[in-house]
Amino acid sequence: MIETNRPAAAPADDEPDLLRDQFRQLLRYRRLIGGGIAVGLLGGVYLGISTADTYVATADVVLRAPTDDPFNPSLAPDKAINIGSERQVALSSSIANEAAKKLGVSAKDFAALRSGLQVTNPPQTMVLRFTYTADSPKEAAKRANAMTEAYLLKRQESLDATRDKMVKGYKDQRDPIAKQLDETSKEIARMPAGAGRDAASSAKTDLQSEVGSYNTKITKLEALDMTPGRVTSAATAPTATDGPGILMSLALGAAVGLALGLLAAWVRLVFDPAPRSEGDVARALRAPVLGYLPRDRTGGGPLLAAGEADPRLAEEYRSVAFRLAYDSRFADRRRLLVVAPRGSSETAAAVAVNLAASFAETGKDVLLIEADLRTPVLASQLPTDAGGRPRWSQGQGGAPAPGRHSDSEWPDGRQLVVDAGESGSFDLIPGDRARNVPRALTSARATRLISEADAPNSTVVVLAPPVLSYADALALVDRVDGVLVVSDPRAIHRTDLIRIRELISGAGGTVLGAVLHAPLPGEKRGKGKSGKGKGGPAAAGPAAPAKPGNSAPQPQPIPYEVAEPEQHIPGDGTDTVALRTVRMGHR
């Protein structure tokens, strides 16, 4: 049998899910991505316009080493020619000067002439490729051929000068020996036969051999083929521009801009301290995200969700309540503490109220305890009647005597019944300002009040102040079965969520999950709201009497709207929603 009441475990770090989650987070920075694309498109436009009138002509030259036998396979040209050095020579100013003389380029245009040339060497070849870029096709081809001819001419002159220098050096070494040979021949002709003549003849033979060696070297140098190379592909006028075109430039610019935008978004994401996804919140709290409240479309945001106003909101509350009901840590004793991280508790109050209504809709006896003793407002904002089930809080001490104000006056036995329409009703223990809040929250009467959830078919929901603003929630953690954190993920840091988890765990509690919501409407559109509904003025509930010992009267209840029967259309998808609509006050 499959166990349905199992604890809600922290989500595992699944690699594909993390990648998808991170990609979704990147898409939140649409402005950065859009800015990158805009920059890329501007660059593409510039590239398309700047290369619209640019033409490129190319000429190829195969280099040769001087040789006396071009068909000798034992001669390796790459051993005799340093192709890297030749490429640098082709780009030198001497080659450009020679080409400028042929082209008739003035001295002020000499720098532009050199800048248009590019020389490359295809791998594993003895080829130099001369590429010239100009504003017209004919000029590009003309200058590419001129650069090629100037290089070959300079290389030919360099090879010839090297050979002539070597020939001159051999001749300079041969001439003294040849002169000595002539003198020796004359001496032998005058000498009589004998040993002296024989010795002179032997010296003459050595001189003749040495002179012959020099003559051989000179002859070999003069017989060398000094061709520097040949043009294998002359430059011709191109028929199209070199640029990729405006459409291709825009496509390339958009692709590069998208990459830049994603990079900027990733950098922004890395240094963003706020959780940008449900996965970040779940990992920080080590608890699942039970729901994400949709953005309120009514302008003020109801405290008790009404299907006629926004059915999605009520259904999301029901979904959260359903998930909590199937968590074994909550299902056993059904005690829930609802808190916000810091700041406003408006949404946390709405979550607590609507979860109480959702539990009541399932037939449970629900008690909502407003443990926010610093700014209590639920009694003035909900449609309530005095009375209630005696077993909840009646007879737990009663109200304090007139004129008495003590630290233990809350809970004072006052109990209200909240009418949630067709969903039923639930009991409310309203909060009251106390001089010593921690003592009131940890009193024996508060403990007995929360323990009412031990009764069969009973549920207790406790609303506490923000956990990072006050320590009130931590004083209640050990009395409940789990904590529900209600937060706007964009208004809190990941470190704050980790701190909340550590504080709750250190106090002996457990985080059951989180409910996320969008920024409150009042934070963007101002705080001023009208107390009247769409159909005209709404009836206000009775004013709460002032507590003894407090001179200030209790806040008046905010008017609330009641959904009229004729406003409901059967089959419109809101048949299961029948909660009153009450505008939230500002906590």
Coordinates of C-alpha atoms in Angstrom, one line a residue:
M1 CA 0.0 0.0 0.0
I2 CA 1.3 3.5 -0.9
E3 CA 1.8 5.8 2.1
T4 CA 0.3 9.2 1.3
N5 CA 1.0 10.9 4.7
R6 CA 4.7 11.1 4.3
P7 CA 6.9 14.1 5.4
A8 CA 7.6 16.7 2.8
A9 CA 11.3 16.3 2.2
A10 CA 13.7 18.9 0.8
P11 CA 14.0 18.6 -3.0
A12 CA 17.0 16.7 -4.3
D13 CA 19.5 18.6 -6.4
D14 CA 18.7 17.1 -9.8
E15 CA 21.2 18.4 -12.5
P16 CA 18.7 18.8 -15.3
D17 CA 16.2 20.5 -13.0
L18 CA 18.9 22.9 -11.7
L19 CA 19.8 23.8 -15.3
R20 CA 16.2 24.4 -16.3
D21 CA 15.7 26.4 -13.1
Q22 CA 18.8 28.5 -13.8
F23 CA 17.7 29.1 -17.4
R24 CA 14.3 30.3 -16.2
Q25 CA 16.0 32.6 -13.7
L26 CA 18.1 34.1 -16.6
L27 CA 14.9 34.9 -18.5
R28 CA 13.9 37.1 -15.6
Y29 CA 16.5 39.6 -16.6
R30 CA 14.8 40.6 -19.8
R31 CA 16.1 44.1 -19.8
L32 CA 19.7 42.9 -19.7
I33 CA 19.1 40.3 -22.5
G34 CA 17.2 42.9 -24.5
G35 CA 20.0 45.4 -24.1
G36 CA 22.5 42.9 -25.2
I37 CA 20.5 42.1 -28.3
A38 CA 20.0 45.8 -29.0
V39 CA 23.8 46.4 -28.8
G40 CA 24.4 43.4 -31.1
L41 CA 21.9 44.7 -33.6
L42 CA 23.6 48.1 -33.6
G43 CA 26.9 46.4 -34.2
G44 CA 25.4 44.4 -37.0
V45 CA 24.0 47.5 -38.7
Y46 CA 27.5 49.1 -38.4
L47 CA 29.1 46.0 -39.8
G48 CA 26.7 45.9 -42.7
I49 CA 27.1 49.6 -43.5
S50 CA 30.9 49.7 -43.1
T51 CA 31.4 46.6 -45.4
A52 CA 28.8 47.5 -48.0
D53 CA 31.4 49.1 -50.3
T54 CA 34.4 47.0 -49.4
Y55 CA 36.0 44.7 -52.0
V56 CA 38.7 42.1 -51.6
A57 CA 41.1 40.8 -54.3
T58 CA 43.4 37.9 -53.8
A59 CA 46.6 36.8 -55.5
D60 CA 48.7 33.6 -54.7
V61 CA 52.4 33.2 -55.1
V62 CA 54.4 29.9 -54.8
L63 CA 58.0 30.5 -53.6
R64 CA 61.0 28.7 -55.0
A65 CA 64.5 28.2 -53.6
P66 CA 67.5 28.7 -56.0
T67 CA 68.5 25.4 -57.5
D68 CA 70.7 24.0 -60.3
D69 CA 68.3 21.0 -60.7
P70 CA 64.6 21.8 -60.2
F71 CA 63.8 18.1 -60.7
N72 CA 66.0 16.9 -57.9
P73 CA 63.6 15.3 -55.3
S74 CA 66.2 15.4 -52.6
L75 CA 66.0 19.2 -52.3
A76 CA 63.3 20.3 -49.8
P77 CA 62.1 23.9 -50.4
D78 CA 60.8 24.3 -46.8
K79 CA 64.4 23.7 -45.6
A80 CA 65.8 26.5 -47.8
I81 CA 63.0 29.0 -47.2
N82 CA 61.7 30.4 -44.0
I83 CA 58.0 31.0 -44.9
G84 CA 57.4 33.1 -41.7
S85 CA 60.3 35.5 -42.6
E86 CA 59.1 35.8 -46.2
R87 CA 55.6 36.7 -44.9
Q88 CA 57.1 39.5 -42.8
V89 CA 59.1 40.7 -45.8
A90 CA 56.0 40.8 -47.9
L91 CA 54.4 43.1 -45.4
S92 CA 57.5 45.4 -45.0
S93 CA 57.6 49.0 -46.1
S94 CA 60.2 48.3 -48.8
I95 CA 57.6 46.2 -50.7
A96 CA 55.0 48.9 -50.2
N97 CA 57.5 51.5 -51.4
E98 CA 58.1 49.6 -54.6
A99 CA 54.4 49.1 -55.2
A100 CA 53.7 52.8 -54.5
K101 CA 56.2 53.7 -57.3
K102 CA 54.3 51.5 -59.8
L103 CA 50.9 52.7 -58.7
G104 CA 51.8 56.4 -58.4
V105 CA 50.7 56.6 -54.8
S106 CA 51.7 59.8 -53.0
A107 CA 53.4 59.9 -49.6
K108 CA 50.3 60.9 -47.7
D109 CA 48.4 57.8 -49.0
F110 CA 51.3 55.5 -48.3
A111 CA 49.9 54.4 -44.9
A112 CA 46.5 53.7 -46.4
L113 CA 48.2 51.6 -49.1
R114 CA 50.0 49.4 -46.5
S115 CA 46.9 49.1 -44.3
G116 CA 44.9 47.5 -47.0
L117 CA 47.3 44.6 -47.5
Q118 CA 47.1 41.3 -45.7
V119 CA 49.5 38.3 -46.3
T120 CA 48.7 34.8 -45.1
N121 CA 50.3 31.4 -45.6
P122 CA 48.0 28.4 -46.0
P123 CA 49.1 25.6 -43.7
Q124 CA 51.6 23.0 -45.1
T125 CA 52.3 25.0 -48.3
M126 CA 55.0 27.3 -49.7
V127 CA 52.3 29.8 -50.9
L128 CA 51.9 33.4 -49.9
R129 CA 48.4 34.8 -50.3
F130 CA 48.2 38.5 -50.9
T131 CA 44.8 39.9 -50.0
Y132 CA 44.0 43.5 -50.6
T133 CA 40.9 45.4 -49.4
A134 CA 39.8 48.6 -51.2
D135 CA 36.7 50.7 -51.9
S136 CA 36.4 49.6 -55.6
P137 CA 36.9 46.1 -57.2
K138 CA 39.3 47.4 -59.9
E139 CA 41.5 49.2 -57.3
A140 CA 41.6 46.1 -55.1
A141 CA 42.8 43.8 -57.9
K142 CA 45.3 46.4 -59.2
R143 CA 46.9 47.0 -55.9
A144 CA 47.0 43.2 -55.0
N145 CA 48.9 42.5 -58.3
A146 CA 51.2 45.4 -57.7
M147 CA 52.1 44.2 -54.3
T148 CA 52.7 40.7 -55.6
E149 CA 55.0 42.0 -58.4
A150 CA 56.8 44.2 -56.0
Y151 CA 57.5 41.3 -53.7
L152 CA 58.7 39.0 -56.4
L153 CA 60.9 41.8 -57.8
K154 CA 62.4 42.5 -54.4
R155 CA 63.0 38.8 -53.8
Q156 CA 64.7 38.4 -57.2
E157 CA 66.9 41.4 -56.4
S158 CA 67.8 39.9 -53.0
L159 CA 68.7 36.5 -54.5
D160 CA 70.8 38.0 -57.3
A161 CA 72.6 40.3 -54.8
T162 CA 73.4 37.3 -52.7
R163 CA 74.7 35.2 -55.6
D164 CA 76.8 38.1 -57.0
K165 CA 78.3 38.6 -53.6
M166 CA 79.3 35.0 -53.3
V167 CA 80.7 34.9 -56.8
K168 CA 82.8 38.0 -56.1
G169 CA 84.1 36.4 -52.9
Y170 CA 85.2 33.2 -54.8
K171 CA 86.9 35.3 -57.5
D172 CA 88.7 37.4 -54.9
Q173 CA 90.0 34.1 -53.4
R174 CA 90.9 32.6 -56.8
D175 CA 92.7 35.6 -58.4
P176 CA 95.8 35.5 -56.1
I177 CA 96.2 31.8 -56.6
A178 CA 95.8 32.2 -60.4
K179 CA 98.5 34.9 -60.4
Q180 CA 100.8 32.6 -58.3
L181 CA 100.1 29.8 -60.8
D182 CA 101.3 32.0 -63.7
E183 CA 104.5 32.9 -62.0
T184 CA 105.2 29.3 -61.1
S185 CA 104.7 28.3 -64.8
K186 CA 107.2 30.9 -65.9
E187 CA 109.8 29.7 -63.4
I188 CA 109.4 26.1 -64.5
A189 CA 110.0 27.1 -68.1
R190 CA 113.4 28.7 -67.1
M191 CA 114.6 25.9 -64.8
P192 CA 116.8 23.1 -66.1
A193 CA 115.8 19.5 -65.6
G194 CA 116.4 18.1 -62.2
A195 CA 115.0 17.8 -58.7
G196 CA 114.2 21.5 -58.4
R197 CA 112.1 21.5 -61.5
D198 CA 110.2 18.4 -60.4
A199 CA 109.3 20.1 -57.0
A200 CA 108.1 23.2 -58.9
S201 CA 106.0 21.1 -61.2
S202 CA 104.3 19.5 -58.1
A203 CA 103.5 22.9 -56.6
K204 CA 102.1 24.0 -60.0
T205 CA 99.8 21.0 -60.0
D206 CA 98.4 21.9 -56.5
L207 CA 97.8 25.5 -57.6
Q208 CA 96.0 24.4 -60.7
S209 CA 93.7 22.1 -58.6
E210 CA 92.9 24.9 -56.2
V211 CA 92.1 27.3 -59.0
G212 CA 89.9 24.7 -60.7
S213 CA 88.0 24.2 -57.4
Y214 CA 87.2 27.9 -57.3
N215 CA 86.2 28.0 -60.9
T216 CA 83.8 25.1 -60.3
K217 CA 82.1 26.9 -57.4
I218 CA 81.8 30.1 -59.4
T219 CA 80.4 28.2 -62.4
K220 CA 77.8 26.4 -60.2
L221 CA 76.6 29.7 -58.7
E222 CA 76.3 31.3 -62.1
A223 CA 74.3 28.3 -63.3
L224 CA 71.7 28.5 -60.5
D225 CA 68.1 29.1 -61.3
M226 CA 67.3 32.3 -59.3
T227 CA 63.6 32.4 -60.0
P228 CA 62.0 33.7 -56.7
G229 CA 58.6 32.2 -57.4
R230 CA 55.6 32.3 -59.6
V231 CA 52.1 33.7 -59.5
T232 CA 49.7 30.9 -59.5
S233 CA 46.6 33.0 -59.2
A234 CA 46.6 36.6 -60.3
A235 CA 44.1 39.0 -58.6
T236 CA 40.9 39.8 -60.5
A237 CA 38.3 42.4 -59.8
P238 CA 35.7 40.9 -57.4
T239 CA 32.1 40.9 -58.4
A240 CA 30.6 41.3 -54.9
T241 CA 31.4 43.1 -51.7
D242 CA 33.3 41.4 -49.0
G243 CA 30.8 42.1 -46.3
P244 CA 28.2 39.6 -45.2
G245 CA 25.3 41.8 -46.2
I246 CA 22.9 43.8 -44.0
L247 CA 20.6 40.8 -43.3
M248 CA 23.5 38.5 -42.4
S249 CA 25.1 41.3 -40.3
L250 CA 21.8 41.7 -38.4
A251 CA 21.6 38.0 -37.8
L252 CA 25.2 37.8 -36.6
G253 CA 24.7 40.9 -34.4
A254 CA 21.6 39.5 -32.9
A255 CA 23.3 36.2 -32.1
V256 CA 26.3 38.0 -30.5
G257 CA 24.1 40.4 -28.7
L258 CA 22.0 37.5 -27.3
A259 CA 25.2 35.8 -26.1
L260 CA 26.3 39.1 -24.4
G261 CA 22.9 39.6 -22.9
L262 CA 22.8 36.1 -21.5
L263 CA 26.3 36.5 -20.1
A264 CA 25.3 39.8 -18.4
A265 CA 22.2 38.2 -17.0
W266 CA 24.3 35.3 -15.7
V267 CA 26.7 37.7 -14.0
R268 CA 23.7 39.6 -12.5
L269 CA 22.2 36.3 -11.4
V270 CA 25.4 35.2 -9.7
F271 CA 25.7 38.4 -7.7
D272 CA 21.9 38.6 -6.9
P273 CA 21.3 37.8 -3.3
A274 CA 17.5 37.4 -3.7
P275 CA 16.1 34.0 -4.5
R276 CA 14.8 34.1 -8.1
S277 CA 13.0 30.9 -8.2
E278 CA 11.0 28.4 -6.2
G279 CA 14.0 26.1 -6.3
D280 CA 16.2 28.7 -4.5
V281 CA 13.6 29.1 -1.8
A282 CA 13.2 25.4 -1.3
R283 CA 16.9 24.8 -1.1
A284 CA 17.4 27.7 1.4
L285 CA 14.5 26.5 3.7
R286 CA 15.0 22.8 2.9
A287 CA 11.3 22.6 2.6
P288 CA 9.0 22.6 -0.5
V289 CA 7.2 25.6 -1.9
L290 CA 3.5 24.7 -1.3
G291 CA 2.1 27.5 -3.5
Y292 CA 2.6 30.7 -5.4
L293 CA -0.2 33.2 -4.9
P294 CA -1.3 34.7 -8.2
R295 CA -1.0 38.5 -8.6
D296 CA -4.1 40.1 -7.2
R297 CA -6.3 41.6 -10.0
T298 CA -8.8 43.4 -7.7
G299 CA -6.4 46.2 -6.8
G300 CA -6.5 45.8 -3.0
G301 CA -6.2 42.1 -2.4
P302 CA -8.9 40.3 -0.3
L303 CA -8.2 39.0 3.1
L304 CA -10.8 36.3 2.7
A305 CA -10.6 35.3 -1.0
A306 CA -13.8 35.4 -3.0
G307 CA -14.3 33.4 -6.2
E308 CA -16.2 36.3 -7.8
A309 CA -13.1 38.5 -7.3
D310 CA -10.3 36.1 -8.3
P311 CA -11.1 32.4 -8.3
R312 CA -7.4 31.5 -8.9
L313 CA -6.5 33.0 -5.5
A314 CA -9.1 30.9 -3.5
E315 CA -8.1 27.7 -5.4
E316 CA -4.4 28.3 -4.6
Y317 CA -5.3 28.6 -0.9
R318 CA -7.2 25.3 -1.1
S319 CA -4.2 23.7 -2.9
V320 CA -1.9 24.8 -0.1
A321 CA -4.3 23.5 2.6
F322 CA -4.6 20.2 0.7
R323 CA -0.8 19.7 0.6
L324 CA -0.5 20.5 4.3
A325 CA -3.3 18.1 5.2
Y326 CA -1.3 15.3 3.6
D327 CA 1.9 16.1 5.4
S328 CA 2.2 13.7 8.3
R329 CA 4.0 16.2 10.5
F330 CA 0.9 18.4 10.4
A331 CA -1.8 15.8 10.0
D332 CA -1.1 14.2 13.4
R333 CA -1.8 17.2 15.6
R334 CA -2.8 20.0 13.1
R335 CA -1.0 23.0 14.7
L336 CA 0.3 25.5 12.1
L337 CA 2.3 28.7 12.7
V338 CA 2.1 31.2 9.8
V339 CA 4.8 33.9 9.7
A340 CA 6.4 36.4 7.3
P341 CA 10.2 37.0 7.1
R342 CA 10.1 40.7 7.9
G343 CA 8.3 43.9 7.0
S344 CA 4.5 43.7 6.3
S345 CA 2.4 40.8 7.6
E346 CA -0.6 41.5 5.3
T347 CA -0.1 38.5 3.0
A348 CA 0.8 36.2 6.0
A349 CA -2.5 37.3 7.6
A350 CA -4.4 36.6 4.4
V351 CA -2.8 33.1 4.2
A352 CA -3.6 32.3 7.8
V353 CA -7.3 33.4 7.4
N354 CA -7.8 31.6 4.1
L355 CA -6.1 28.4 5.3
A356 CA -8.5 28.5 8.3
A357 CA -11.4 28.9 5.9
S358 CA -10.1 26.1 3.7
F359 CA -9.8 23.7 6.7
A360 CA -13.3 24.7 7.9
E361 CA -14.6 23.9 4.4
T362 CA -13.5 20.3 4.9
G363 CA -15.6 20.0 8.1
K364 CA -12.9 20.6 10.7
D365 CA -13.3 22.7 13.8
V366 CA -10.8 25.5 13.1
L367 CA -9.4 28.0 15.6
L368 CA -7.4 31.0 14.3
I369 CA -5.2 32.6 16.9
E370 CA -3.9 36.1 16.2
A371 CA -0.6 36.0 18.1
D372 CA 0.5 39.3 16.7
L373 CA 0.1 41.3 19.9
R374 CA 1.9 44.3 18.5
T375 CA -0.4 45.3 15.6
P376 CA -3.6 43.2 16.0
V377 CA -6.2 44.0 13.3
L378 CA -8.0 40.8 12.4
A379 CA -11.0 41.5 14.6
S380 CA -11.6 44.7 12.7
Q381 CA -11.1 43.3 9.3
L382 CA -13.2 40.1 9.3
P383 CA -16.9 39.6 9.5
T384 CA -17.3 38.4 13.0
D385 CA -19.9 37.7 15.6
A386 CA -19.3 37.3 19.4
G387 CA -19.7 33.9 20.8
G388 CA -18.3 30.6 19.6
R389 CA -17.7 27.1 20.9
P390 CA -17.1 27.2 24.7
R391 CA -14.4 24.5 24.5
W392 CA -12.0 26.7 22.6
S393 CA -11.3 29.5 25.0
Q394 CA -14.2 30.3 27.1
G395 CA -13.5 29.9 30.8
Q396 CA -9.7 30.2 30.5
G397 CA -9.4 33.2 32.7
G398 CA -12.0 35.6 31.5
A399 CA -11.6 39.3 30.8
P400 CA -9.5 41.4 33.1
A401 CA -11.1 43.6 35.7
P402 CA -11.9 47.1 34.7
G403 CA -8.9 49.4 34.9
R404 CA -6.5 46.5 35.2
H405 CA -3.7 46.0 32.6
S406 CA -1.4 43.1 33.2
D407 CA 1.1 41.1 31.2
S408 CA -1.1 38.0 31.3
E409 CA -4.3 39.6 30.0
W410 CA -4.0 37.8 26.7
P411 CA -5.7 35.5 25.9
D412 CA -8.6 37.0 27.9
G413 CA -11.3 34.5 26.9
R414 CA -12.7 36.8 24.2
Q415 CA -13.7 34.7 21.2
L416 CA -15.2 35.6 17.8
V417 CA -16.8 33.6 15.1
V418 CA -15.8 34.4 11.5
D419 CA -18.4 33.8 8.8
A420 CA -16.7 32.4 5.7
G421 CA -19.9 32.0 3.7
E422 CA -20.6 28.7 2.2
S423 CA -17.2 27.5 3.4
G424 CA -18.5 27.5 6.9
S425 CA -17.2 29.4 9.9
F426 CA -14.2 29.2 12.2
D427 CA -13.3 30.7 15.6
L428 CA -11.0 33.6 16.0
I429 CA -9.0 34.5 19.1
P430 CA -8.2 38.1 18.3
G431 CA -4.9 39.6 19.3
D432 CA -4.6 42.4 21.9
R433 CA -1.8 44.8 22.7
A434 CA 0.2 43.5 25.6
R435 CA 2.9 45.2 27.7
N436 CA 5.1 42.1 27.9
V437 CA 4.5 40.2 24.6
P438 CA 6.9 37.2 25.2
R439 CA 5.3 36.5 28.6
A440 CA 1.8 36.6 27.2
L441 CA 2.8 34.3 24.3
T442 CA 4.4 31.8 26.6
S443 CA 1.8 31.9 29.3
A444 CA 0.0 28.7 30.4
R445 CA -3.3 30.0 29.0
A446 CA -1.7 30.5 25.6
T447 CA -0.3 27.0 25.7
R448 CA -3.7 25.5 26.7
L449 CA -5.3 27.5 23.9
I450 CA -2.9 26.1 21.2
S451 CA -3.4 22.6 22.6
E452 CA -7.0 22.7 21.6
A453 CA -5.8 21.1 18.3
D454 CA -5.5 17.8 20.3
A455 CA -9.3 17.5 20.2
P456 CA -10.7 15.2 17.5
N457 CA -11.3 16.9 14.1
S458 CA -9.7 20.2 15.3
T459 CA -7.1 22.4 13.7
V460 CA -5.3 25.5 15.1
V461 CA -3.7 28.1 12.9
V462 CA -1.5 30.7 14.7
L463 CA -0.5 34.0 13.1
A464 CA 2.7 35.6 14.4
P465 CA 4.7 38.7 13.6
P466 CA 7.6 38.6 11.1
V467 CA 10.2 36.1 12.4
L468 CA 13.2 38.3 11.6
S469 CA 11.7 41.4 13.1
Y470 CA 10.6 40.0 16.4
A471 CA 11.3 36.9 18.5
D472 CA 7.5 36.3 19.1
A473 CA 7.3 33.5 16.5
L474 CA 10.3 31.7 18.0
A475 CA 8.5 31.6 21.4
L476 CA 5.6 29.7 19.8
V477 CA 7.6 27.3 17.6
D478 CA 7.8 24.5 20.2
R479 CA 4.0 24.6 20.7
V480 CA 3.1 24.0 17.1
D481 CA 3.8 21.2 14.7
G482 CA 5.2 23.2 11.8
V483 CA 5.9 26.7 10.4
L484 CA 4.6 28.1 7.1
V485 CA 6.8 30.9 5.8
V486 CA 5.0 33.5 3.6
S487 CA 7.3 35.6 1.6
D488 CA 7.9 37.7 -1.5
P489 CA 11.0 36.1 -3.0
R490 CA 12.2 39.3 -4.5
A491 CA 12.1 41.2 -1.2
I492 CA 14.3 38.9 0.8
H493 CA 17.8 37.4 0.5
R494 CA 18.7 33.8 0.4
T495 CA 20.7 34.3 3.5
D496 CA 17.6 35.5 5.3
L497 CA 15.8 32.3 4.4
I498 CA 18.7 30.2 5.7
R499 CA 18.7 32.2 8.9
I500 CA 14.9 31.6 9.3
R501 CA 15.4 27.9 8.9
E502 CA 18.3 27.9 11.4
L503 CA 16.3 29.9 14.0
I504 CA 13.2 27.7 13.7
S505 CA 15.3 24.5 13.8
G506 CA 17.2 25.9 16.8
A507 CA 14.0 26.6 18.6
G508 CA 12.9 23.0 18.1
G509 CA 10.5 23.6 15.2
T510 CA 10.2 22.5 11.6
V511 CA 9.6 24.4 8.4
L512 CA 6.7 22.7 6.6
G513 CA 7.0 24.8 3.5
A514 CA 6.7 28.2 2.0
V515 CA 4.0 30.2 0.2
L516 CA 5.3 32.8 -2.2
H517 CA 3.6 35.9 -3.5
A518 CA 4.2 38.9 -5.7
P519 CA 4.8 42.4 -4.3
L520 CA 1.8 43.9 -2.6
P521 CA -0.2 46.3 -4.7
G522 CA 0.2 49.1 -2.1
E523 CA 4.0 49.0 -2.6
K524 CA 3.6 50.1 -6.2
R525 CA 0.3 52.0 -6.5
G526 CA 0.3 53.7 -3.1
K527 CA -1.5 53.0 0.1
G528 CA -4.7 55.0 -0.3
K529 CA -7.6 52.6 -0.9
S530 CA -11.3 53.3 -0.9
G531 CA -13.4 51.5 1.6
K532 CA -16.3 51.1 -0.9
G533 CA -16.9 48.2 -3.1
K534 CA -18.0 48.2 -6.8
G535 CA -21.6 48.2 -6.1
G536 CA -21.7 51.1 -3.7
P537 CA -21.1 51.6 0.0
A538 CA -20.8 48.4 2.0
A539 CA -22.2 47.9 5.5
A540 CA -19.6 48.2 8.2
G541 CA -19.5 45.8 11.1
P542 CA -19.9 47.0 14.7
A543 CA -17.0 48.9 16.2
A544 CA -14.9 47.0 18.7
P545 CA -15.1 48.5 22.2
A546 CA -12.0 49.9 23.8
K547 CA -10.2 47.6 26.2
P548 CA -10.2 48.6 29.8
G549 CA -7.0 50.5 30.7
N550 CA -6.5 51.8 27.1
S551 CA -7.7 55.3 26.3
A552 CA -7.4 54.8 22.5
P553 CA -10.4 53.1 21.0
Q554 CA -10.0 49.9 19.0
P555 CA -9.7 50.4 15.2
Q556 CA -13.0 50.4 13.3
P557 CA -13.7 47.4 11.0
I558 CA -13.0 48.0 7.4
P559 CA -16.1 47.7 5.2
Y560 CA -16.3 44.5 3.3
E561 CA -18.3 43.4 0.3
V562 CA -20.7 40.5 0.2
A563 CA -21.1 38.5 -3.0
E564 CA -24.7 38.8 -4.1
P565 CA -26.4 35.6 -5.3
E566 CA -27.4 37.2 -8.6
Q567 CA -23.7 37.9 -9.4
H568 CA -22.9 34.2 -9.5
I569 CA -23.1 32.4 -12.9
P570 CA -23.5 28.7 -12.7
G571 CA -20.8 26.7 -14.5
D572 CA -18.3 29.6 -14.7
G573 CA -15.7 27.7 -12.7
T574 CA -16.3 29.5 -9.4
D575 CA -19.0 27.1 -8.0
T576 CA -16.7 25.9 -5.2
V577 CA -15.7 29.4 -4.0
A578 CA -18.0 31.2 -1.7
L579 CA -15.9 33.3 0.6
R580 CA -16.6 36.9 1.6
T581 CA -14.3 39.6 0.3
V582 CA -12.7 41.9 2.8
R583 CA -10.0 44.4 1.8
M584 CA -6.7 44.1 3.7
G585 CA -5.7 46.8 6.0
H586 CA -2.1 48.0 6.3
R587 CA -0.2 46.2 9.0

